[in-house]
Short mmCIF file of C-alpha atoms and ligand atoms in Angstrom, two decimals:
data_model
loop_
_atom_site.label_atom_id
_atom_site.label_comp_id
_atom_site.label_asym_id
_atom_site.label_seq_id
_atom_site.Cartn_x
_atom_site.Cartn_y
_atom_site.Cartn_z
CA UNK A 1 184.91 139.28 -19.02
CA UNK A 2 182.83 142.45 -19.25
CA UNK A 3 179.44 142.05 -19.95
CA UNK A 4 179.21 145.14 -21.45
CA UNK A 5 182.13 144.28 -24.32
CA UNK A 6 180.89 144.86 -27.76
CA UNK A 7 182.89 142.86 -30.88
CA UNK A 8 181.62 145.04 -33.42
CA UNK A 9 182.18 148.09 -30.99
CA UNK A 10 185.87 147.42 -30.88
CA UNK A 11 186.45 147.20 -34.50
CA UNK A 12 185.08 150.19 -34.84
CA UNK A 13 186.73 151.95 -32.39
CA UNK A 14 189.67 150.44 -34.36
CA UNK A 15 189.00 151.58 -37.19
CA UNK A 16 188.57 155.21 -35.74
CA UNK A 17 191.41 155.73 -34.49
CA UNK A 18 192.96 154.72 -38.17
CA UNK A 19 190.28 156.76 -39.91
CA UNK A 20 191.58 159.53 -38.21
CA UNK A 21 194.94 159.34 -39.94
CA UNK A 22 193.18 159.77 -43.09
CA UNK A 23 191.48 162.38 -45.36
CA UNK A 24 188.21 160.70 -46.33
CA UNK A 25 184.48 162.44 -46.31
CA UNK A 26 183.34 161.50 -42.79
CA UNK A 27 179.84 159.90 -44.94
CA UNK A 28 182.05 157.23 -46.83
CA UNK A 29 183.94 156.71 -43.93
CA UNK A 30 180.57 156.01 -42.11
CA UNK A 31 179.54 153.94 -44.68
CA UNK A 32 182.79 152.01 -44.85
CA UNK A 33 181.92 150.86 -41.13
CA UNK A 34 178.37 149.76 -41.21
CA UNK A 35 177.00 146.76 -41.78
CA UNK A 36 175.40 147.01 -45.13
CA UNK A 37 172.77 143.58 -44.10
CA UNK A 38 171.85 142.01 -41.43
CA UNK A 39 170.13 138.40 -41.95
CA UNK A 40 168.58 137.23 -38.57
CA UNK A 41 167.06 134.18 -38.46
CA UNK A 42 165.47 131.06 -36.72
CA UNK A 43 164.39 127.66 -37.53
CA UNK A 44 163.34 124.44 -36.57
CA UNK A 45 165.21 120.85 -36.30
CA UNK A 46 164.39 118.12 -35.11
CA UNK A 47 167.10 116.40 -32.87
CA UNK A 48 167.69 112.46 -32.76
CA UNK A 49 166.02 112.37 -29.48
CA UNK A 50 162.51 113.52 -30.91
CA UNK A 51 162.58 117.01 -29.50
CA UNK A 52 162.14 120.10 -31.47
CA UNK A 53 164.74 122.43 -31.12
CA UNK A 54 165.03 126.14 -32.63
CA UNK A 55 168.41 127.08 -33.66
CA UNK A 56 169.57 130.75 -33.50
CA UNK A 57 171.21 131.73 -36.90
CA UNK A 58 172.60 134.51 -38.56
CA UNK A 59 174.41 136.58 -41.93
CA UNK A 60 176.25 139.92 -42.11
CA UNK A 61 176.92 141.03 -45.51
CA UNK A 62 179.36 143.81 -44.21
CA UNK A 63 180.10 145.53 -47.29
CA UNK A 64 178.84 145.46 -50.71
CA UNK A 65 181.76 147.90 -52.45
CA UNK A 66 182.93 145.03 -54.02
CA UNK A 67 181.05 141.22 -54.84
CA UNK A 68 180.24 138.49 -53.66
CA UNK A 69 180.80 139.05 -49.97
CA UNK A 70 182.74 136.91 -48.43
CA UNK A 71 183.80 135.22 -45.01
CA UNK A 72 183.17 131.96 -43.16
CA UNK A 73 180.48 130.31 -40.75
CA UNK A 74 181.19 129.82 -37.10
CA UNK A 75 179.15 127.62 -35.12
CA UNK A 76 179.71 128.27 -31.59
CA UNK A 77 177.42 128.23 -28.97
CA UNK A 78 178.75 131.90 -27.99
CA UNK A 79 177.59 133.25 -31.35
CA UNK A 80 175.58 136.67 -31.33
CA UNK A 81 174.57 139.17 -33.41
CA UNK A 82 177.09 141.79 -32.38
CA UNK A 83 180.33 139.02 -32.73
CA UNK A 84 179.14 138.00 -36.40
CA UNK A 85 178.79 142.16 -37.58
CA UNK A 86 181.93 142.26 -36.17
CA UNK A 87 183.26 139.18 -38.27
CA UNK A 88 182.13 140.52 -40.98
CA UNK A 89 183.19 143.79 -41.15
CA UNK A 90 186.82 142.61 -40.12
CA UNK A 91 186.29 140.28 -43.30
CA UNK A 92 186.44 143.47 -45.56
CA UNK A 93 189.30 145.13 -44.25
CA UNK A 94 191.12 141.60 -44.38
CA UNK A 95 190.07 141.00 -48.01
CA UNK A 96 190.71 144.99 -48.81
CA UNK A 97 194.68 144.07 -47.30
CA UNK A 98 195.05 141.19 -49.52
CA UNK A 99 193.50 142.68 -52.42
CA UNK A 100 191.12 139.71 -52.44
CA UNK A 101 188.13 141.23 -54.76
CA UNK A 102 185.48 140.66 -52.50
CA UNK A 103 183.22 142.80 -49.87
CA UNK A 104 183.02 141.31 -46.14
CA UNK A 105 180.54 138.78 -44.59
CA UNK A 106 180.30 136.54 -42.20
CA UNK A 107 177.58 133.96 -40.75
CA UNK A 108 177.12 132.19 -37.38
CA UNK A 109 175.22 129.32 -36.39
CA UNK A 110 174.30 129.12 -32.19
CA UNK A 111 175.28 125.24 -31.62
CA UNK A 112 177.97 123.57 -29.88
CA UNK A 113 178.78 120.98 -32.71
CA UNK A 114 180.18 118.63 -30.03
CA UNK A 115 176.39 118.81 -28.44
CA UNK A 116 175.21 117.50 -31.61
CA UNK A 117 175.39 114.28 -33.53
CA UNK A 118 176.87 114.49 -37.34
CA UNK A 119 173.08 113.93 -38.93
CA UNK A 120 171.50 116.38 -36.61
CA UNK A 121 174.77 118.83 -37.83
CA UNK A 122 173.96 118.15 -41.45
CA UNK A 123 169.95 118.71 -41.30
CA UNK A 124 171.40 122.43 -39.26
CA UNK A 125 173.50 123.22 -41.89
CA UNK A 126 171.45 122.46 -44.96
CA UNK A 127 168.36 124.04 -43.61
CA UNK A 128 170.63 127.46 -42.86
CA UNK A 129 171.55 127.04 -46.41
CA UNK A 130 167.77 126.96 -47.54
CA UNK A 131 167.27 129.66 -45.36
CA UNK A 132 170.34 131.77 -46.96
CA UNK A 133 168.87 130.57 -51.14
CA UNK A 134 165.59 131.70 -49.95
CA UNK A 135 166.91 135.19 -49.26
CA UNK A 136 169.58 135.50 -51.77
CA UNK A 137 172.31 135.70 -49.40
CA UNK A 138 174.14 133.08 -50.97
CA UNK A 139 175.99 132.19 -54.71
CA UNK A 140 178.86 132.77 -56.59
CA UNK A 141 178.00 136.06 -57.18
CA UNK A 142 176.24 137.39 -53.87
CA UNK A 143 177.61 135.78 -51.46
CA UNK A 144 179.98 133.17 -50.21
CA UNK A 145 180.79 131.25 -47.36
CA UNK A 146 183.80 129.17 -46.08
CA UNK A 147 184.60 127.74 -42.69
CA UNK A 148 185.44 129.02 -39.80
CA UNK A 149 185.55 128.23 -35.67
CA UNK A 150 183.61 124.85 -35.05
CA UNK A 151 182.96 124.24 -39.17
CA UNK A 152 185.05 122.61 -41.66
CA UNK A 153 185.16 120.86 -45.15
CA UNK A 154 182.23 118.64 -44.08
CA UNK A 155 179.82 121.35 -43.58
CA UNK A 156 180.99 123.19 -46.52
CA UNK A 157 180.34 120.18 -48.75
CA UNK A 158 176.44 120.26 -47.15
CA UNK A 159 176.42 123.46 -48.31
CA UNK A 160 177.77 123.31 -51.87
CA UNK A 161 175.43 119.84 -52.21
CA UNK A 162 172.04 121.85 -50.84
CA UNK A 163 172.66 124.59 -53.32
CA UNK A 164 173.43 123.07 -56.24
CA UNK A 165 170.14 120.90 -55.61
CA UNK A 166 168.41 124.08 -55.04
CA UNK A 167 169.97 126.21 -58.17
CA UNK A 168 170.55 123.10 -60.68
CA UNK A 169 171.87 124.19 -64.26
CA UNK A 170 173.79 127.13 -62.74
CA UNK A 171 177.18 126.51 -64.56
CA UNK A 172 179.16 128.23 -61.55
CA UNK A 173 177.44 127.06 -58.75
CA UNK A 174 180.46 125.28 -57.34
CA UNK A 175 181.47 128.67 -56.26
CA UNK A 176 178.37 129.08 -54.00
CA UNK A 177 180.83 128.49 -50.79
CA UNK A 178 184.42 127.65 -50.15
CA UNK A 179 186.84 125.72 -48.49
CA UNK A 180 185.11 122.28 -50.02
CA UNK A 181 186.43 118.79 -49.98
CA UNK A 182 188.80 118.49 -53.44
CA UNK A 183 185.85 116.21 -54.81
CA UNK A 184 183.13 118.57 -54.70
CA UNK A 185 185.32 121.27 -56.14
CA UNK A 186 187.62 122.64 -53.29
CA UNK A 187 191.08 123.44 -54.13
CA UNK A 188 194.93 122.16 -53.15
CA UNK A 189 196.14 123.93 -50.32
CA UNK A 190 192.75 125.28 -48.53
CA UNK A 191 192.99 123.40 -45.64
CA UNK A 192 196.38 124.92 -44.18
CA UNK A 193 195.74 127.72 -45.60
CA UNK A 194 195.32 130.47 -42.77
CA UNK A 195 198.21 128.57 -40.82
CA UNK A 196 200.56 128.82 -43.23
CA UNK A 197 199.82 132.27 -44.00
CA UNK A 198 200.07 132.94 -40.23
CA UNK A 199 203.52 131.76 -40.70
CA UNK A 200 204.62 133.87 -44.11
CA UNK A 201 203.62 137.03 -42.63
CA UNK A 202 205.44 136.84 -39.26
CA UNK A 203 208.23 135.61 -41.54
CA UNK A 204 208.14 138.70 -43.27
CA UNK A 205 207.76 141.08 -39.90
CA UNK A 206 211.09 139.23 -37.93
CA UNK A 207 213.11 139.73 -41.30
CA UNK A 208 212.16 143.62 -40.94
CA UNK A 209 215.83 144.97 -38.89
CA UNK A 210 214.46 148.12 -37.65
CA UNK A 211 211.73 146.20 -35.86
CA UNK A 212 213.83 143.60 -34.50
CA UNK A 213 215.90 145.63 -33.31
CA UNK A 214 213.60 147.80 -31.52
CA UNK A 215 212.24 144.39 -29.81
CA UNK A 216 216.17 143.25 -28.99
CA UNK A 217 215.15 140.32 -31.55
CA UNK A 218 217.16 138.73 -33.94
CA UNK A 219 216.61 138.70 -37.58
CA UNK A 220 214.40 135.63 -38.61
CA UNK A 221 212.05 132.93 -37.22
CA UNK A 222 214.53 130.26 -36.97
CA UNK A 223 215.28 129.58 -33.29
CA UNK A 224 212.22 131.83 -32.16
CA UNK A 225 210.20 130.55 -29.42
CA UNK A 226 206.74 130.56 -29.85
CA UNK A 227 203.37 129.49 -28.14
CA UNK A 228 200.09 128.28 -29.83
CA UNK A 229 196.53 129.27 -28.36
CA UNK A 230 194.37 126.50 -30.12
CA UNK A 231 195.03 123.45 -31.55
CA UNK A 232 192.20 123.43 -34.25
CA UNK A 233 192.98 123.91 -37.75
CA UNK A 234 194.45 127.14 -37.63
CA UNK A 235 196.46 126.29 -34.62
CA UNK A 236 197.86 123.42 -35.54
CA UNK A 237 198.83 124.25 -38.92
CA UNK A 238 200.59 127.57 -37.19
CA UNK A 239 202.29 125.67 -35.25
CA UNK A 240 203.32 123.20 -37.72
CA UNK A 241 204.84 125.76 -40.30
CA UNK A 242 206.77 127.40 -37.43
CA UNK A 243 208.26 124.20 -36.23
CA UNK A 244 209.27 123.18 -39.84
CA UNK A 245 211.09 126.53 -40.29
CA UNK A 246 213.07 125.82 -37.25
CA UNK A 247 211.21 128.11 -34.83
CA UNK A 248 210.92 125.30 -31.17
CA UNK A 249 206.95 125.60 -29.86
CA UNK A 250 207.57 125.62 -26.02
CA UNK A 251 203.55 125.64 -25.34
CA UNK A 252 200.81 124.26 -26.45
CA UNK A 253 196.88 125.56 -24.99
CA UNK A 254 193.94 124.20 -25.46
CA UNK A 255 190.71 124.84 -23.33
CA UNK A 256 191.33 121.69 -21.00
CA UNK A 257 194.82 122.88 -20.66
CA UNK A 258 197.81 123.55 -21.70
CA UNK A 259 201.07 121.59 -21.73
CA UNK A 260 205.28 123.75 -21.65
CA UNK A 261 208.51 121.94 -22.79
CA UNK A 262 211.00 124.15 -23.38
CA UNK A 263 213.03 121.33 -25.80
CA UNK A 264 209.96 122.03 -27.90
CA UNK A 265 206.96 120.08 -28.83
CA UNK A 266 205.90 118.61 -32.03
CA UNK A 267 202.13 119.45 -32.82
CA UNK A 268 201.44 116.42 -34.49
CA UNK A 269 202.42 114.24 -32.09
CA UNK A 270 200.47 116.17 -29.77
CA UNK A 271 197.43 115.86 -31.96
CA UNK A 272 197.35 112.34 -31.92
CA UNK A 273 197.79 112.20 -28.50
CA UNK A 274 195.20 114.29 -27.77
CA UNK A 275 193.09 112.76 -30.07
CA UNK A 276 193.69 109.16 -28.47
CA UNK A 277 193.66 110.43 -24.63
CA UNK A 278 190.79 112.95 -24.85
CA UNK A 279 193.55 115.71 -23.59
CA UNK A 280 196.22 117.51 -24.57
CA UNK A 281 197.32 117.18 -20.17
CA UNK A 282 199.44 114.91 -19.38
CA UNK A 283 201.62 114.92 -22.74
CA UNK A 284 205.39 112.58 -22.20
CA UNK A 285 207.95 115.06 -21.39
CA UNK A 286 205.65 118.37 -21.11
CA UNK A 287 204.84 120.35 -17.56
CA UNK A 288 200.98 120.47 -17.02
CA UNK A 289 199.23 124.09 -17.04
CA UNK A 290 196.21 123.37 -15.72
CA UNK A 291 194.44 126.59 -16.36
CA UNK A 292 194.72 127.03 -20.10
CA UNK A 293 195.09 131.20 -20.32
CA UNK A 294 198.10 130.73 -17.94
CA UNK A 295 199.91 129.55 -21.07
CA UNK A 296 199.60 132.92 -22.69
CA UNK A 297 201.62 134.53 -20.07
CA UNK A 298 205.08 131.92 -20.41
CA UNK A 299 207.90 133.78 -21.63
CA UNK A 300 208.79 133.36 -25.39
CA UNK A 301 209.29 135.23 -28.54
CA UNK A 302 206.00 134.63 -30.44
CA UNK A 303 202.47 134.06 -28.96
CA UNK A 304 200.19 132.58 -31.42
CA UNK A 305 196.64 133.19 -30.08
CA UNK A 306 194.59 130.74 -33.00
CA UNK A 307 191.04 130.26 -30.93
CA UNK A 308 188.75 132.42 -30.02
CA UNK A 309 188.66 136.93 -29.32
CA UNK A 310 189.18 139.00 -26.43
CA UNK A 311 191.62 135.90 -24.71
CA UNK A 312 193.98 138.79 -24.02
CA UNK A 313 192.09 141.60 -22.15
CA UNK A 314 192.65 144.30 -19.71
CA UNK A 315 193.25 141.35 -16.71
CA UNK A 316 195.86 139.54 -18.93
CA UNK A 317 197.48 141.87 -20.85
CA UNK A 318 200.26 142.97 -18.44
CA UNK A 319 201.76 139.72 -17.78
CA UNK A 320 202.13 138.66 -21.64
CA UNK A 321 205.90 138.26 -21.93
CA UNK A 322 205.68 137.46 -25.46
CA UNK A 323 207.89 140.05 -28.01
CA UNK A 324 205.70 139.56 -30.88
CA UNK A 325 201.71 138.59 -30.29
CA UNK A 326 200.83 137.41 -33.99
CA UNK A 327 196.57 137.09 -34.17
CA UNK A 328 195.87 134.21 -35.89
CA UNK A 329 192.46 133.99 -34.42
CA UNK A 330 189.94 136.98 -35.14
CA UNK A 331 189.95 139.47 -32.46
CA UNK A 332 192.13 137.78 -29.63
CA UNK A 333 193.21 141.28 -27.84
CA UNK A 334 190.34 143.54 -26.75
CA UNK A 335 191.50 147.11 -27.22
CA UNK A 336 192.43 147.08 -23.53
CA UNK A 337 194.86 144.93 -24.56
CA UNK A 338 196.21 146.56 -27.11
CA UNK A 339 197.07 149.60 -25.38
CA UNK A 340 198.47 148.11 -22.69
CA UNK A 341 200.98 146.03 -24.98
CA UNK A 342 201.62 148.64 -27.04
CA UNK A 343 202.82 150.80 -24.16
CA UNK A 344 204.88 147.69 -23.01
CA UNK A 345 206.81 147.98 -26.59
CA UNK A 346 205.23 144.98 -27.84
CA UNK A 347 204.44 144.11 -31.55
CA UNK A 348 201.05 143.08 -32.71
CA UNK A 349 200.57 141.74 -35.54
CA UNK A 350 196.64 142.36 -36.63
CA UNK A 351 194.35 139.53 -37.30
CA UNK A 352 192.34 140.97 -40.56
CA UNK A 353 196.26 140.85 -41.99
CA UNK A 354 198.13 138.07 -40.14
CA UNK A 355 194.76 136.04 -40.80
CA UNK A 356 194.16 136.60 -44.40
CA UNK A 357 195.62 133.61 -45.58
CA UNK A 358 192.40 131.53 -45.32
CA UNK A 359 190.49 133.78 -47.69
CA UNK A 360 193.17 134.46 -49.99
CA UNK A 361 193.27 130.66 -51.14
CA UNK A 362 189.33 130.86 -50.75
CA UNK A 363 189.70 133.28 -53.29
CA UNK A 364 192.01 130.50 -55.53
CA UNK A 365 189.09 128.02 -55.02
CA UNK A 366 186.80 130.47 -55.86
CA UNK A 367 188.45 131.84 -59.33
CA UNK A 368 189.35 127.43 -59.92
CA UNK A 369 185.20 127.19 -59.75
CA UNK A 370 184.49 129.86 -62.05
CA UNK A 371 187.19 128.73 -64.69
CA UNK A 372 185.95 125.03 -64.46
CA UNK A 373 189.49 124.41 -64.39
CA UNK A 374 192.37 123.18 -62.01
CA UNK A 375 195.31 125.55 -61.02
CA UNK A 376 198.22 124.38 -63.16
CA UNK A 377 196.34 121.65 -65.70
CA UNK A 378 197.16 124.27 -68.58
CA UNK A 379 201.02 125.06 -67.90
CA UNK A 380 202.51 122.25 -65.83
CA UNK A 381 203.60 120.50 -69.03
CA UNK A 382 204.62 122.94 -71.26
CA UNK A 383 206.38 124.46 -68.41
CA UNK A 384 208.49 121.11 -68.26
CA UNK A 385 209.09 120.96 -71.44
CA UNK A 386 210.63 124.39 -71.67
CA UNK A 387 212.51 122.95 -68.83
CA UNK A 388 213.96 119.98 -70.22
CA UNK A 389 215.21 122.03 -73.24
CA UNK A 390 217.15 124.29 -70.98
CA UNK A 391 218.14 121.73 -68.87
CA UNK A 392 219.37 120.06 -72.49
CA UNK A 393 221.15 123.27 -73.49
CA UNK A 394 223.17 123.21 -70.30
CA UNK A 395 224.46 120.26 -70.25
CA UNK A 396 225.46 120.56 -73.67
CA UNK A 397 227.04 123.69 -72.92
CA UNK A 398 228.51 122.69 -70.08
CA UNK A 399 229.51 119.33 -71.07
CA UNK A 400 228.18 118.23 -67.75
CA UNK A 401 224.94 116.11 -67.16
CA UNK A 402 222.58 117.13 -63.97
CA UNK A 403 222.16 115.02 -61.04
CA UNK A 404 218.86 113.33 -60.87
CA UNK A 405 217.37 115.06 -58.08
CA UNK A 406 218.73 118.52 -59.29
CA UNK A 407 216.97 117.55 -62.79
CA UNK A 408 213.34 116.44 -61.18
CA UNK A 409 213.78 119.90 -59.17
CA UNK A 410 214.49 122.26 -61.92
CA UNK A 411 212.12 120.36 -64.43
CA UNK A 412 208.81 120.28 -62.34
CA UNK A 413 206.11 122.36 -64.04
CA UNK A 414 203.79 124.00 -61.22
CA UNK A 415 200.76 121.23 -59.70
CA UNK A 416 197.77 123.10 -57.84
CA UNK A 417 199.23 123.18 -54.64
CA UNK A 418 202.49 124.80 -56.09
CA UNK A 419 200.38 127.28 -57.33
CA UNK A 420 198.15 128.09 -54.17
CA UNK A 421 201.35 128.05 -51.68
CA UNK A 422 203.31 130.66 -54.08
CA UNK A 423 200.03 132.99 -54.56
CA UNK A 424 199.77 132.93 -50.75
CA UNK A 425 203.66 133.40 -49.77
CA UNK A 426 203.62 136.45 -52.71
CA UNK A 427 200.09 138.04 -51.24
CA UNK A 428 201.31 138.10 -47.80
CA UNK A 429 204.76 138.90 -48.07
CA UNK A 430 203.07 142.03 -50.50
CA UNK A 431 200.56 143.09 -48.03
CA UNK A 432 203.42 143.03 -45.11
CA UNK A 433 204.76 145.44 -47.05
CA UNK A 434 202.25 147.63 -47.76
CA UNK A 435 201.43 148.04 -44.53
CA UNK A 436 204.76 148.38 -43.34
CA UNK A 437 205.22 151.72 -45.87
CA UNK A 438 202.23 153.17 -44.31
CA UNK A 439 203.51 152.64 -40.52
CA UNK A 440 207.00 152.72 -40.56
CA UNK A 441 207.19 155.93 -43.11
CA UNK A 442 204.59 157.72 -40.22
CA UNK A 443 205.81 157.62 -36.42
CA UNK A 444 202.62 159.35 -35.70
CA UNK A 445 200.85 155.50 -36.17
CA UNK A 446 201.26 154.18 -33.15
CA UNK A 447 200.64 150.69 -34.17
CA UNK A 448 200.24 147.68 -37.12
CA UNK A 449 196.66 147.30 -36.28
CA UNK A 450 195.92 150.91 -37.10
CA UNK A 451 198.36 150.93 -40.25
CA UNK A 452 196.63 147.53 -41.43
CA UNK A 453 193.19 149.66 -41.06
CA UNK A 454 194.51 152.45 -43.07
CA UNK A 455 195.62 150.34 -45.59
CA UNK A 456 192.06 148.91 -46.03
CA UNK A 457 190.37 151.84 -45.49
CA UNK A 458 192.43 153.62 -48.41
CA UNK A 459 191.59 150.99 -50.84
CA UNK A 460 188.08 150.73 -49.75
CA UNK A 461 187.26 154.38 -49.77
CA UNK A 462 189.25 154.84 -53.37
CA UNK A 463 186.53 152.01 -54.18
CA UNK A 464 183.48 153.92 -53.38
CA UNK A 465 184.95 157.38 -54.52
CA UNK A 466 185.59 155.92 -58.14
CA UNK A 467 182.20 154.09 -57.92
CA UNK A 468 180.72 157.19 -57.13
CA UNK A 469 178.07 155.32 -55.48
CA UNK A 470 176.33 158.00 -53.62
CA UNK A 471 173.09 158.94 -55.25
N1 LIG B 501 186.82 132.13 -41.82
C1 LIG B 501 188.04 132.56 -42.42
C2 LIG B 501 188.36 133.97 -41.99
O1 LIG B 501 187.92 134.44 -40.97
C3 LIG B 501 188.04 132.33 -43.93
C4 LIG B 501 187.04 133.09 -44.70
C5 LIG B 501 186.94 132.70 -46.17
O2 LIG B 501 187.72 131.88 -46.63
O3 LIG B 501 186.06 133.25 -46.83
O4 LIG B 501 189.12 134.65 -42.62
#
């Protein structure tokens, strides 16, 4: 990898190539870019073993044009400054897409979770949530976290628990963070969230004919090959979706290897084994792949990267064989990459859209905290009973009763996770679209990336131009 790569430099450069398709004043497109905070920090644990140990933290609010910021907290020992400002500022643009009402952050912790035990993990996160209260870089209002790489429902529940200790009486402090366990006020639906999503919009691309046909693809995901990068949440729930929908996953990576059947492998049987064995090698019926990125370059239809960025670079990029290269992860092709795939007639689907799914629903847990309420508690019965009446009508009508199992179908009133699947499936399949108008209505955009940053940037810049924020 080149030492000299810069995250944040490669969004930008991103984004300038898109700016350039548009007719903004060069200042708000400036200040559409920059970071808007910067929240460096350090502070003291101390680890089971006695030591002291300083851990290297950090928070990007990205953009303020619209609040709370918003975006999750990675704790990887490969977090620095430069990867979170890049985070973030991929966070608005992927929040602009979705038209989720909230500016871009992002936060990183400099641990290796599996270096630490769970206690020394909790006293890390709660003291980075101090650290965030004592700044005001946190709350339902400011600013609000979720998970992300290496973090989960556990450390969001830390979070939400130190807060509302530190900020007691505030009626919506439940919305301080997202992505919570369901008892401390997380929502249906959270959890595969960003998979599932993943899956919706590269539904929505493969039903597109005009860009099937330019990839000699046929219409739909059903009998689509496809290979996951990552078997972590994201990954795994990818992979899931795809499999369900009748797409066959011939490959599997994760960072001790990877694993190819070309029957196709189910990922939760793969999980488990992985989980029991300590690898995903060695897998009943699958070929080895010893070195991990090898995977990427198997032939298939869809290539799922769902770990880490810049996994396909300048080194890999001309042996992908992959049709479609959908980026679950954040930042998995280094612009390298992308030209180099884009001149091989590949499609790339953009993380800040293909990704959105995650913060959409965080967005669903967010509005369920505010309103003290759950998603469906008000209309799942009346919207049964309206059902049953109809249901009553025709059969009187038609003389002909209803099965039972076409009666419990059409009868069901909407639960919470009813709710958050349909919100997601109509947000991506509406931001697909949007950003398909922009690029396919404008051969001079070469690319989805740069029609996905167009379509943020338009919404964003509208933002400040009606805010008239410039003093
Ligand atoms: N970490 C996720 C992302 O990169 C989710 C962010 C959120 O839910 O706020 O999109």
């Amino acid at each position: 990898m080149d030492q000299n790569y810069s995250f944040y430099g490669s969004v930008k450069k991103s984004f300038e190539k898109a700016a350039a398709f548009t007719k903004f004043d060069k200042g708000i497109l400036e200040q559409i870019i920059v970071c808007n905070s910067v929240f460096s920090m350090k502070f003291p644990i101390r680890r089971d073993n006695g030591d002291i140990e300083v851990i290297e933290a950090y928070r990007v609010q990205h953009s303020h044009h619209k609040e709370p910021c918003k975006g999750g907290i990675r704790f990887s020992e490969n977090v620095n400054q430069d990867e979170v400002m890049a985070l973030a500022a991929l966070m608005t643009f992927k929040c602009a897409i979705v038209n989720v009402p909230f500016g871009g952050g992002k936060g990183g912790i400099k641990v290796n979770p599996r270096d630490y035990s769970a206690y020394e993990l909790e006293k890390i996160t709660r003291r980075y949530t101090s650290e965030l209260v004592k700044k005001n870089f946190i709350g339902p209002g400011i600013d609000v976290p979720a998970p992300d790489y290496g973090s989960g429902e556990r450390e969001m529940g830390w979070i939400v628990d130190t807060y509302q200790s530190l900020k007691p009486g505030e009626v919506d402090n439940a919305g301080c963070v997202t992505g919570k366990p369901l008892s401390l006020g997380g929502v249906r639906g959270r959890k595969e969230a960003t998979g599932l999503g993943v899956f919706y919009g590269i539904r929505e691309v493969c039903k597109n004919k005009h860009l099937m046909d330019k990839l000699g693809l046929s219409l739909g995901v059903e009998g689509k090959t496809v290979i996951v990068q990552g078997m972590g949440n994201v990954g795994y729930h990818s992979a899931k979706y795809f499999r369900e929908n009748g797409a066959i996953i011939v490959a599997l990576a994760e960072f001790e290897g990877a694993i190819y059947n070309p029957k196709g492998l189910n990922e939760e049987e793969v999980f488990q084994f992985r989980k029991k064995t300590g690898s995903i090698l060695n897998f009943p019926g699958a070929t080895n792949i010893e070195n991990s990125s090898l995977a990427l370059e198997l032939p298939c239809d869809i290539l799922i990267p769902a770990a880490l960025e810049n996994v396909i670079n300048a080194h890999n990029a001309h042996n992908i064989k992959a049709s479609i290269i959908g980026e679950a992860a954040n930042g998995p092709l280094t612009p390298e990459a992308d030209e180099i795939l884009l001149k091989k007639g590949k499609l790339v689907v953009p993380d800040m859209y293909l990704n959105a799914g995650g913060v959409t629903v965080s967005y669903f847990e967010w509005v369920k905290n505010l309103s003290h309420v759950r998603h469906g508690r008000l209309e799942k019965k009346f919207t049964e009973n309206i059902n049953n009446t109809i249901i009553a009508e025709f059969e009187k009508i038609s003389g002909k009763p209803l099965g039972e199992k076409e009666r419990r179908i059409i009868s069901k009133g909407p639960d919470e996770i009813d709710l958050v699947h349909s919100g997601l499936e109509e947000t991506m399949i509406t931001a697909t679209h949007e950003i398909l108008d922009i690029w396919l209505k404008n051969p001079e955009i070469p690319d989805m990336r740069t029609a996905s940053f167009i379509s943020a940037i338009n919404k964003v810049a509208t933002m400040y131009g009606e805010l008239g924020i410039f003093p």
